[in-house]
Amino acid sequence: MNNVKNAAKTSALIGAAFTFMTGWFGGGWATGQLAGKYGARFGWAGLFVPMIGVLLIIFATTWIVLEFSRLYNVWDYANFMGCFYGHPIFKGIFDVIQILGLPLTFAGCVATFASTLEEYVGGAYMMWVGVFAILVMVSVMWGTAILNKISTVMGVGILILLIAIFAFIIKSGYGANVSEMVANRVMYDSYGSTFFNGAIGLYMLSAGMALSVLPCFEPIQTRKDVTKTCLFNLLFVSVFIVIVTFNMLAFMPQSVQEAVPMMYIMKTMGATSWMMPIYVVVVLLAVLSTANAMCTGYGRRFMNFQFVKKINSSDQKKMIVISLLIIAISSLVSMLGITNIFYTGFTIMSYMNTPLVALGVPVVGICKLIQIRRRNCSLERGAFENKSSWFMFDKNAQ
């Protein structure tokens, strides 16, 4: 099997991985809401069960999505689904799912950004929504190459700041609560329920994460690049999931009942004058980086709609209008409240995505990879661009 020899620079792959990580982190993990839902509320097992979900997300779907995106040379979610499944109906179905789910996902970012600044700085909620819109649009206009660089800076900043908060919690003595829970194997639910909700539930929700930010992975050239990027994804996501879940466990059971658990944790500790600003910066970086990645990913897709292509305007102007529409609709949805969005809305999305992504991608992808190996097909980037979706099952395929 042939493969292109010119691999992407490691710095580009790290940038793509940080875009994945910061896109994931968003409002849900930054506030502690999703760490509570998929980890801390189960007890000590919440420290490791979500990691099973992360492994499934990255190696059961993300690796396959990136590998086939590279082979088909398609870098938006709709064209990927069309090439992968081989029929326009799958492209249309997934478009509907994504368009329905987008306002909920993005609303989480809007609500987190505006609510955090409204509480910490003051001012009207809609004023901060306006600030958020301006920041997102400016960053989206720079394109994916710059976006990956921005995400790298933001990602490093987020990890450093999270570690600072983690160290402060340990120094304050609250880490002893987690140690005691681990030593006594404290559980708030059965292990079976914990595994399904904490690992499988997380997998169902986030299996399509790579599809949402697919344009940011375009630097990938070889299969080795795909594997390296996924390993970077695993490293970055694992670090912040463990840290945030640990922080939540240190303040159980009250932490999982709060609308903004991390803010509650900071106040409970009597956070110093420098600690609270650090947390606010973490939240702002998280939601901005997620919004950047999502607007870029969805904007690239929406610009491929035929009626949008026919509009006589530059891509930059189209991206601005699309981003404004996403923000406007999501701002209305954000009025539902953070808890409703993350607990109810995200649960609905996880079930909508499961058939085609969480189940479909690994099953179909593994079958195709086996046939590709049997037929000794070329593995160069774009090798499948002009081939039918199921050509590898033809006994004469090369």
Tab-separated table of C-alpha atoms in Angstrom:
chain	number	residue	atom	x	y	z
A	1	MET	CA	0.000	0.000	0.000
A	2	ASN	CA	1.448	3.331	-1.056
A	3	ASN	CA	1.335	6.404	1.121
A	4	VAL	CA	2.456	9.971	0.546
A	5	LYS	CA	5.902	10.542	2.047
A	6	ASN	CA	5.620	14.215	2.922
A	7	ALA	CA	4.122	14.208	6.407
A	8	ALA	CA	2.736	17.372	7.959
A	9	LYS	CA	4.823	19.321	10.439
A	10	THR	CA	4.354	18.223	14.043
A	11	SER	CA	3.491	21.809	14.985
A	12	ALA	CA	0.547	21.725	12.546
A	13	LEU	CA	-0.696	18.449	14.014
A	14	ILE	CA	-0.407	19.813	17.548
A	15	GLY	CA	-2.378	22.871	16.432
A	16	ALA	CA	-5.125	20.644	15.009
A	17	ALA	CA	-5.158	18.569	18.213
A	18	PHE	CA	-5.466	21.694	20.356
A	19	THR	CA	-8.373	22.836	18.176
A	20	PHE	CA	-10.028	19.491	18.883
A	21	MET	CA	-9.325	19.842	22.623
A	22	THR	CA	-10.439	23.456	22.951
A	23	GLY	CA	-13.461	22.732	20.766
A	24	TRP	CA	-14.373	19.938	23.151
A	25	PHE	CA	-13.732	21.876	26.346
A	26	GLY	CA	-16.277	24.616	25.692
A	27	GLY	CA	-18.787	25.801	28.259
A	28	GLY	CA	-19.802	22.347	29.481
A	29	TRP	CA	-16.438	21.206	30.808
A	30	ALA	CA	-15.213	24.702	31.675
A	31	THR	CA	-18.131	25.268	34.059
A	32	GLY	CA	-17.932	21.724	35.458
A	33	GLN	CA	-21.424	20.802	34.218
A	34	LEU	CA	-20.304	17.927	31.978
A	35	ALA	CA	-17.663	16.770	34.459
A	36	GLY	CA	-20.523	16.387	36.919
A	37	LYS	CA	-22.827	14.641	34.465
A	38	TYR	CA	-20.303	12.125	33.141
A	39	GLY	CA	-17.966	11.719	36.107
A	40	ALA	CA	-18.188	13.201	39.591
A	41	ARG	CA	-21.820	12.329	40.331
A	42	PHE	CA	-20.954	8.612	40.285
A	43	GLY	CA	-18.275	8.790	42.970
A	44	TRP	CA	-14.642	7.714	42.847
A	45	ALA	CA	-15.131	5.819	39.545
A	46	GLY	CA	-15.772	9.211	37.936
A	47	LEU	CA	-11.999	9.705	37.840
A	48	PHE	CA	-11.428	6.909	35.317
A	49	VAL	CA	-14.744	5.922	33.690
A	50	PRO	CA	-14.904	9.020	31.419
A	51	MET	CA	-11.465	8.043	30.111
A	52	ILE	CA	-13.004	4.886	28.630
A	53	GLY	CA	-15.398	7.136	26.748
A	54	VAL	CA	-12.492	9.314	25.575
A	55	LEU	CA	-10.605	6.267	24.266
A	56	LEU	CA	-13.706	5.198	22.323
A	57	ILE	CA	-14.224	8.697	20.917
A	58	ILE	CA	-10.663	9.047	19.696
A	59	PHE	CA	-9.897	5.539	18.471
A	60	ALA	CA	-13.357	4.242	17.467
A	61	THR	CA	-14.489	7.332	15.561
A	62	THR	CA	-11.956	10.180	15.378
A	63	TRP	CA	-9.142	8.071	13.910
A	64	ILE	CA	-11.502	6.585	11.312
A	65	VAL	CA	-13.028	9.972	10.447
A	66	LEU	CA	-9.600	11.559	9.943
A	67	GLU	CA	-8.238	8.616	7.946
A	68	PHE	CA	-11.161	8.546	5.519
A	69	SER	CA	-11.263	12.357	5.289
A	70	ARG	CA	-7.624	12.175	4.220
A	71	LEU	CA	-8.276	9.403	1.677
A	72	TYR	CA	-11.363	11.094	0.194
A	73	ASN	CA	-9.787	14.559	0.670
A	74	VAL	CA	-13.012	15.985	2.138
A	75	TRP	CA	-12.876	18.410	5.042
A	76	ASP	CA	-16.433	19.218	6.036
A	77	TYR	CA	-18.839	16.904	7.823
A	78	ALA	CA	-21.528	16.669	5.102
A	79	ASN	CA	-19.203	15.739	2.233
A	80	PHE	CA	-17.478	13.257	4.523
A	81	MET	CA	-20.779	11.498	5.282
A	82	GLY	CA	-21.676	11.421	1.586
A	83	CYS	CA	-18.316	9.903	0.600
A	84	PHE	CA	-18.137	7.564	3.571
A	85	TYR	CA	-21.615	6.044	3.242
A	86	GLY	CA	-21.862	6.454	-0.522
A	87	HIS	CA	-25.321	7.978	-0.821
A	88	PRO	CA	-26.569	11.596	-0.677
A	89	ILE	CA	-29.340	10.628	1.753
A	90	PHE	CA	-26.780	10.147	4.566
A	91	LYS	CA	-25.330	13.556	3.824
A	92	GLY	CA	-28.822	15.066	4.078
A	93	ILE	CA	-29.763	13.209	7.258
A	94	PHE	CA	-26.579	14.230	9.015
A	95	ASP	CA	-27.004	17.823	7.836
A	96	VAL	CA	-30.431	17.920	9.477
A	97	ILE	CA	-29.030	16.444	12.708
A	98	GLN	CA	-26.161	18.925	12.778
A	99	ILE	CA	-28.334	21.925	11.967
A	100	LEU	CA	-30.757	20.965	14.746
A	101	GLY	CA	-27.929	20.319	17.209
A	102	LEU	CA	-25.795	23.362	16.364
A	103	PRO	CA	-27.918	25.965	18.222
A	104	LEU	CA	-27.860	23.831	21.384
A	105	THR	CA	-24.095	23.292	21.307
A	106	PHE	CA	-23.324	26.883	20.471
A	107	ALA	CA	-25.900	28.151	22.973
A	108	GLY	CA	-23.823	26.523	25.694
A	109	CYS	CA	-20.886	28.725	24.681
A	110	VAL	CA	-23.000	31.882	24.479
A	111	ALA	CA	-24.671	31.265	27.837
A	112	THR	CA	-21.395	30.412	29.583
A	113	PHE	CA	-19.516	33.443	28.240
A	114	ALA	CA	-22.284	35.974	28.924
A	115	SER	CA	-23.330	34.548	32.301
A	116	THR	CA	-19.754	34.365	33.594
A	117	LEU	CA	-18.965	37.987	32.716
A	118	GLU	CA	-22.387	39.190	33.895
A	119	GLU	CA	-21.726	37.642	37.309
A	120	TYR	CA	-18.024	38.508	37.582
A	121	VAL	CA	-17.851	41.950	35.929
A	122	GLY	CA	-21.459	43.129	35.818
A	123	GLY	CA	-23.390	44.638	32.942
A	124	ALA	CA	-26.266	43.373	30.836
A	125	TYR	CA	-26.364	39.778	29.560
A	126	MET	CA	-27.046	40.870	25.958
A	127	MET	CA	-24.102	43.280	26.069
A	128	TRP	CA	-21.759	40.358	26.724
A	129	VAL	CA	-23.475	38.351	23.962
A	130	GLY	CA	-22.552	41.213	21.627
A	131	VAL	CA	-18.923	41.171	22.794
A	132	PHE	CA	-18.844	37.410	22.284
A	133	ALA	CA	-20.198	37.787	18.742
A	134	ILE	CA	-17.530	40.340	17.801
A	135	LEU	CA	-14.660	38.243	19.190
A	136	VAL	CA	-15.862	35.093	17.422
A	137	MET	CA	-16.369	36.796	14.061
A	138	VAL	CA	-12.964	38.443	14.118
A	139	SER	CA	-11.228	35.135	14.860
A	140	VAL	CA	-13.257	33.171	12.276
A	141	MET	CA	-12.261	35.598	9.524
A	142	TRP	CA	-8.619	34.591	9.928
A	143	GLY	CA	-9.140	31.059	8.542
A	144	THR	CA	-8.221	27.581	9.740
A	145	ALA	CA	-4.423	27.949	9.676
A	146	ILE	CA	-4.534	30.919	12.036
A	147	LEU	CA	-7.331	29.276	14.011
A	148	ASN	CA	-5.097	26.282	14.753
A	149	LYS	CA	-2.339	28.613	15.973
A	150	ILE	CA	-4.792	30.541	18.140
A	151	SER	CA	-6.161	27.269	19.524
A	152	THR	CA	-2.634	26.143	20.382
A	153	VAL	CA	-2.035	29.303	22.415
A	154	MET	CA	-5.463	29.075	24.031
A	155	GLY	CA	-5.078	25.341	24.671
A	156	VAL	CA	-1.718	25.769	26.387
A	157	GLY	CA	-3.165	28.626	28.411
A	158	ILE	CA	-6.195	26.583	29.455
A	159	LEU	CA	-4.063	23.626	30.570
A	160	ILE	CA	-1.669	25.840	32.540
A	161	LEU	CA	-4.532	27.647	34.256
A	162	LEU	CA	-6.362	24.395	35.025
A	163	ILE	CA	-3.223	22.993	36.606
A	164	ALA	CA	-2.918	26.198	38.675
A	165	ILE	CA	-6.492	25.750	39.964
A	166	PHE	CA	-5.827	22.047	40.609
A	167	ALA	CA	-2.678	22.904	42.591
A	168	PHE	CA	-4.604	25.504	44.618
A	169	ILE	CA	-7.261	22.918	45.535
A	170	ILE	CA	-4.570	20.436	46.620
A	171	LYS	CA	-2.751	23.101	48.635
A	172	SER	CA	-6.012	24.091	50.336
A	173	GLY	CA	-6.463	20.518	51.563
A	174	TYR	CA	-9.564	19.658	49.551
A	175	GLY	CA	-7.725	16.932	47.672
A	176	ALA	CA	-7.982	14.821	50.843
A	177	ASN	CA	-11.711	14.417	50.141
A	178	VAL	CA	-10.936	12.712	46.840
A	179	SER	CA	-8.249	10.517	48.417
A	180	GLU	CA	-10.747	9.374	51.022
A	181	MET	CA	-13.357	8.591	48.363
A	182	VAL	CA	-10.815	6.558	46.374
A	183	ALA	CA	-9.589	4.689	49.464
A	184	ASN	CA	-13.141	3.764	50.499
A	185	ARG	CA	-14.334	3.130	46.917
A	186	VAL	CA	-17.233	5.530	47.499
A	187	MET	CA	-19.919	5.137	44.817
A	188	TYR	CA	-23.234	6.949	44.316
A	189	ASP	CA	-24.533	4.492	41.726
A	190	SER	CA	-23.855	0.957	40.488
A	191	TYR	CA	-20.748	0.282	38.411
A	192	GLY	CA	-22.929	-0.849	35.509
A	193	SER	CA	-24.911	2.373	35.457
A	194	THR	CA	-21.715	4.378	35.929
A	195	PHE	CA	-20.085	2.674	32.938
A	196	PHE	CA	-23.097	3.209	30.665
A	197	ASN	CA	-23.708	6.842	31.634
A	198	GLY	CA	-20.109	7.903	32.215
A	199	ALA	CA	-18.344	6.103	29.362
A	200	ILE	CA	-20.934	5.096	26.771
A	201	GLY	CA	-23.021	8.245	27.339
A	202	LEU	CA	-19.954	10.444	26.867
A	203	TYR	CA	-19.015	8.496	23.746
A	204	MET	CA	-22.498	8.921	22.267
A	205	LEU	CA	-22.406	12.674	22.917
A	206	SER	CA	-18.909	13.432	21.608
A	207	ALA	CA	-18.256	10.727	18.996
A	208	GLY	CA	-18.836	13.276	16.231
A	209	MET	CA	-16.498	15.911	17.680
A	210	ALA	CA	-13.970	15.410	14.871
A	211	LEU	CA	-16.711	16.001	12.303
A	212	SER	CA	-17.659	19.315	13.933
A	213	VAL	CA	-14.118	20.701	13.620
A	214	LEU	CA	-13.057	18.731	10.521
A	215	PRO	CA	-11.672	21.725	8.547
A	216	CYS	CA	-9.023	22.210	11.234
A	217	PHE	CA	-7.533	18.778	10.446
A	218	GLU	CA	-6.825	19.618	6.808
A	219	PRO	CA	-2.997	19.762	7.294
A	220	ILE	CA	-3.000	15.952	7.778
A	221	GLN	CA	-1.170	14.168	4.947
A	222	THR	CA	-0.347	10.584	5.946
A	223	ARG	CA	-1.763	7.782	8.078
A	224	LYS	CA	1.069	8.397	10.529
A	225	ASP	CA	-0.163	11.993	10.797
A	226	VAL	CA	-3.640	10.692	11.641
A	227	THR	CA	-2.300	8.485	14.421
A	228	LYS	CA	-0.036	11.197	15.842
A	229	THR	CA	-2.880	13.713	15.862
A	230	CYS	CA	-5.168	11.268	17.672
A	231	LEU	CA	-2.493	10.593	20.294
A	232	PHE	CA	-2.107	14.334	20.847
A	233	ASN	CA	-5.905	14.585	21.118
A	234	LEU	CA	-5.907	11.836	23.743
A	235	LEU	CA	-3.141	13.495	25.772
A	236	PHE	CA	-4.671	16.967	25.850
A	237	VAL	CA	-8.279	15.881	26.461
A	238	SER	CA	-7.259	13.360	29.142
A	239	VAL	CA	-5.353	15.915	31.179
A	240	PHE	CA	-8.160	18.412	31.467
A	241	ILE	CA	-10.905	15.797	31.980
A	242	VAL	CA	-9.041	14.259	34.920
A	243	ILE	CA	-8.291	17.663	36.443
A	244	VAL	CA	-11.833	19.036	36.125
A	245	THR	CA	-13.402	15.802	37.422
A	246	PHE	CA	-10.986	15.779	40.375
A	247	ASN	CA	-11.950	19.373	41.193
A	248	MET	CA	-15.630	18.427	41.109
A	249	LEU	CA	-15.121	15.351	43.320
A	250	ALA	CA	-13.309	17.432	45.915
A	251	PHE	CA	-16.554	19.316	46.564
A	252	MET	CA	-19.117	16.527	46.256
A	253	PRO	CA	-22.056	16.237	46.592
A	254	GLN	CA	-22.953	19.936	46.412
A	255	SER	CA	-20.784	20.677	43.374
A	256	VAL	CA	-22.914	18.652	40.937
A	257	GLN	CA	-26.074	20.459	42.012
A	258	GLU	CA	-24.818	23.920	41.064
A	259	ALA	CA	-25.541	25.694	37.771
A	260	VAL	CA	-21.859	26.729	37.505
A	261	PRO	CA	-20.015	24.177	39.683
A	262	MET	CA	-16.519	25.607	39.217
A	263	MET	CA	-17.671	29.064	40.264
A	264	TYR	CA	-19.208	27.495	43.377
A	265	ILE	CA	-15.912	25.695	44.072
A	266	MET	CA	-13.918	28.914	43.785
A	267	LYS	CA	-16.258	30.755	46.165
A	268	THR	CA	-16.356	27.865	48.648
A	269	MET	CA	-12.574	27.871	48.880
A	270	GLY	CA	-12.625	31.596	49.451
A	271	ALA	CA	-10.577	31.972	46.294
A	272	THR	CA	-7.891	34.600	46.511
A	273	SER	CA	-7.955	37.774	44.446
A	274	TRP	CA	-5.780	36.106	41.805
A	275	MET	CA	-7.545	32.718	41.647
A	276	MET	CA	-11.005	33.872	40.578
A	277	PRO	CA	-9.674	35.875	37.603
A	278	ILE	CA	-7.722	32.784	36.531
A	279	TYR	CA	-10.888	30.729	36.471
A	280	VAL	CA	-12.777	33.418	34.543
A	281	VAL	CA	-9.974	33.505	31.955
A	282	VAL	CA	-10.148	29.694	31.635
A	283	VAL	CA	-13.876	29.883	30.932
A	284	LEU	CA	-13.540	32.693	28.411
A	285	LEU	CA	-10.698	30.986	26.535
A	286	ALA	CA	-12.626	27.723	26.504
A	287	VAL	CA	-15.861	29.056	25.073
A	288	LEU	CA	-14.168	31.363	22.569
A	289	SER	CA	-11.968	28.573	21.206
A	290	THR	CA	-14.966	26.246	20.949
A	291	ALA	CA	-17.010	28.905	19.173
A	292	ASN	CA	-14.141	29.628	16.760
A	293	ALA	CA	-13.804	25.976	15.808
A	294	MET	CA	-17.553	25.440	15.450
A	295	CYS	CA	-18.170	28.569	13.362
A	296	THR	CA	-15.312	27.578	11.063
A	297	GLY	CA	-16.492	23.978	10.721
A	298	TYR	CA	-20.160	24.751	10.175
A	299	GLY	CA	-19.417	27.874	8.120
A	300	ARG	CA	-17.301	25.873	5.689
A	301	ARG	CA	-20.165	23.391	5.322
A	302	PHE	CA	-22.910	25.992	4.891
A	303	MET	CA	-20.911	27.820	2.206
A	304	ASN	CA	-21.098	24.617	0.135
A	305	PHE	CA	-24.891	24.770	-0.065
A	306	GLN	CA	-25.825	25.488	-3.691
A	307	PHE	CA	-27.932	28.567	-2.911
A	308	VAL	CA	-25.055	30.039	-0.881
A	309	LYS	CA	-22.551	29.363	-3.686
A	310	LYS	CA	-24.758	31.326	-6.080
A	311	ILE	CA	-24.626	34.454	-3.915
A	312	ASN	CA	-22.270	36.953	-5.502
A	313	SER	CA	-20.100	37.777	-2.519
A	314	SER	CA	-16.694	36.892	-1.052
A	315	ASP	CA	-16.221	33.862	1.173
A	316	GLN	CA	-15.170	36.136	4.019
A	317	LYS	CA	-18.448	38.077	3.886
A	318	LYS	CA	-20.438	34.855	3.668
A	319	MET	CA	-18.604	33.514	6.709
A	320	ILE	CA	-19.414	36.684	8.657
A	321	VAL	CA	-23.123	36.436	7.822
A	322	ILE	CA	-23.222	32.700	8.644
A	323	SER	CA	-21.434	33.302	11.960
A	324	LEU	CA	-23.876	36.091	12.828
A	325	LEU	CA	-26.847	33.818	12.115
A	326	ILE	CA	-25.358	31.023	14.245
A	327	ILE	CA	-24.750	33.417	17.132
A	328	ALA	CA	-28.190	35.072	16.848
A	329	ILE	CA	-30.126	31.780	16.864
A	330	SER	CA	-27.929	30.306	19.599
A	331	SER	CA	-28.376	33.416	21.748
A	332	LEU	CA	-32.131	32.838	21.753
A	333	VAL	CA	-31.634	29.170	22.672
A	334	SER	CA	-29.232	30.184	25.471
A	335	MET	CA	-32.206	31.702	27.292
A	336	LEU	CA	-33.207	28.121	28.189
A	337	GLY	CA	-30.453	28.149	30.806
A	338	ILE	CA	-27.107	26.390	31.119
A	339	THR	CA	-28.400	23.351	33.041
A	340	ASN	CA	-31.202	22.622	30.570
A	341	ILE	CA	-28.817	22.923	27.629
A	342	PHE	CA	-26.111	20.640	29.014
A	343	TYR	CA	-28.312	18.021	30.658
A	344	THR	CA	-31.417	17.841	28.444
A	345	GLY	CA	-30.280	19.290	25.110
A	346	PHE	CA	-26.970	17.447	24.972
A	347	THR	CA	-28.647	14.144	25.901
A	348	ILE	CA	-31.058	14.524	22.970
A	349	MET	CA	-28.125	15.284	20.667
A	350	SER	CA	-26.234	12.185	21.795
A	351	TYR	CA	-29.084	9.917	20.718
A	352	MET	CA	-29.492	11.770	17.407
A	353	ASN	CA	-25.817	11.263	16.550
A	354	THR	CA	-25.514	7.646	17.647
A	355	PRO	CA	-26.789	5.680	14.590
A	356	LEU	CA	-24.598	7.329	11.933
A	357	VAL	CA	-21.581	8.271	14.067
A	358	ALA	CA	-21.122	6.379	17.342
A	359	LEU	CA	-22.262	3.072	15.781
A	360	GLY	CA	-22.053	3.614	12.028
A	361	VAL	CA	-18.557	5.074	11.672
A	362	PRO	CA	-16.655	2.320	13.544
A	363	VAL	CA	-18.655	-0.548	11.989
A	364	VAL	CA	-18.504	0.701	8.397
A	365	GLY	CA	-14.977	2.092	8.801
A	366	ILE	CA	-13.488	-1.138	10.141
A	367	CYS	CA	-15.160	-3.182	7.369
A	368	LYS	CA	-13.736	-0.821	4.753
A	369	LEU	CA	-10.248	-0.806	6.298
A	370	ILE	CA	-10.157	-4.618	6.209
A	371	GLN	CA	-11.094	-4.610	2.520
A	372	ILE	CA	-8.593	-1.833	1.749
A	373	ARG	CA	-5.841	-3.989	3.212
A	374	ARG	CA	-7.015	-7.058	1.320
A	375	ARG	CA	-7.091	-5.179	-2.002
A	376	ASN	CA	-3.759	-3.451	-1.365
A	377	CYS	CA	-5.313	-0.076	-2.241
A	378	SER	CA	-3.285	3.107	-2.367
A	379	LEU	CA	-3.268	5.085	0.888
A	380	GLU	CA	-2.096	8.391	-0.555
A	381	ARG	CA	-4.063	11.448	0.428
A	382	GLY	CA	-6.989	11.854	-1.964
A	383	ALA	CA	-6.595	8.300	-3.306
A	384	PHE	CA	-10.365	7.681	-3.040
A	385	GLU	CA	-11.371	11.078	-4.417
A	386	ASN	CA	-12.605	9.759	-7.756
A	387	LYS	CA	-13.658	6.290	-6.635
A	388	SER	CA	-17.034	5.005	-5.528
A	389	SER	CA	-17.609	4.757	-1.777
A	390	TRP	CA	-17.618	0.943	-1.750
A	391	PHE	CA	-15.065	0.295	-4.489
A	392	MET	CA	-12.797	-1.623	-2.085
A	393	PHE	CA	-15.363	-4.429	-1.996
A	394	ASP	CA	-14.866	-4.964	-5.743
A	395	LYS	CA	-12.550	-7.939	-6.142
A	396	ASN	CA	-10.776	-6.106	-8.982
A	397	ALA	CA	-10.138	-2.977	-6.921
A	398	GLN	CA	-6.600	-1.646	-6.812
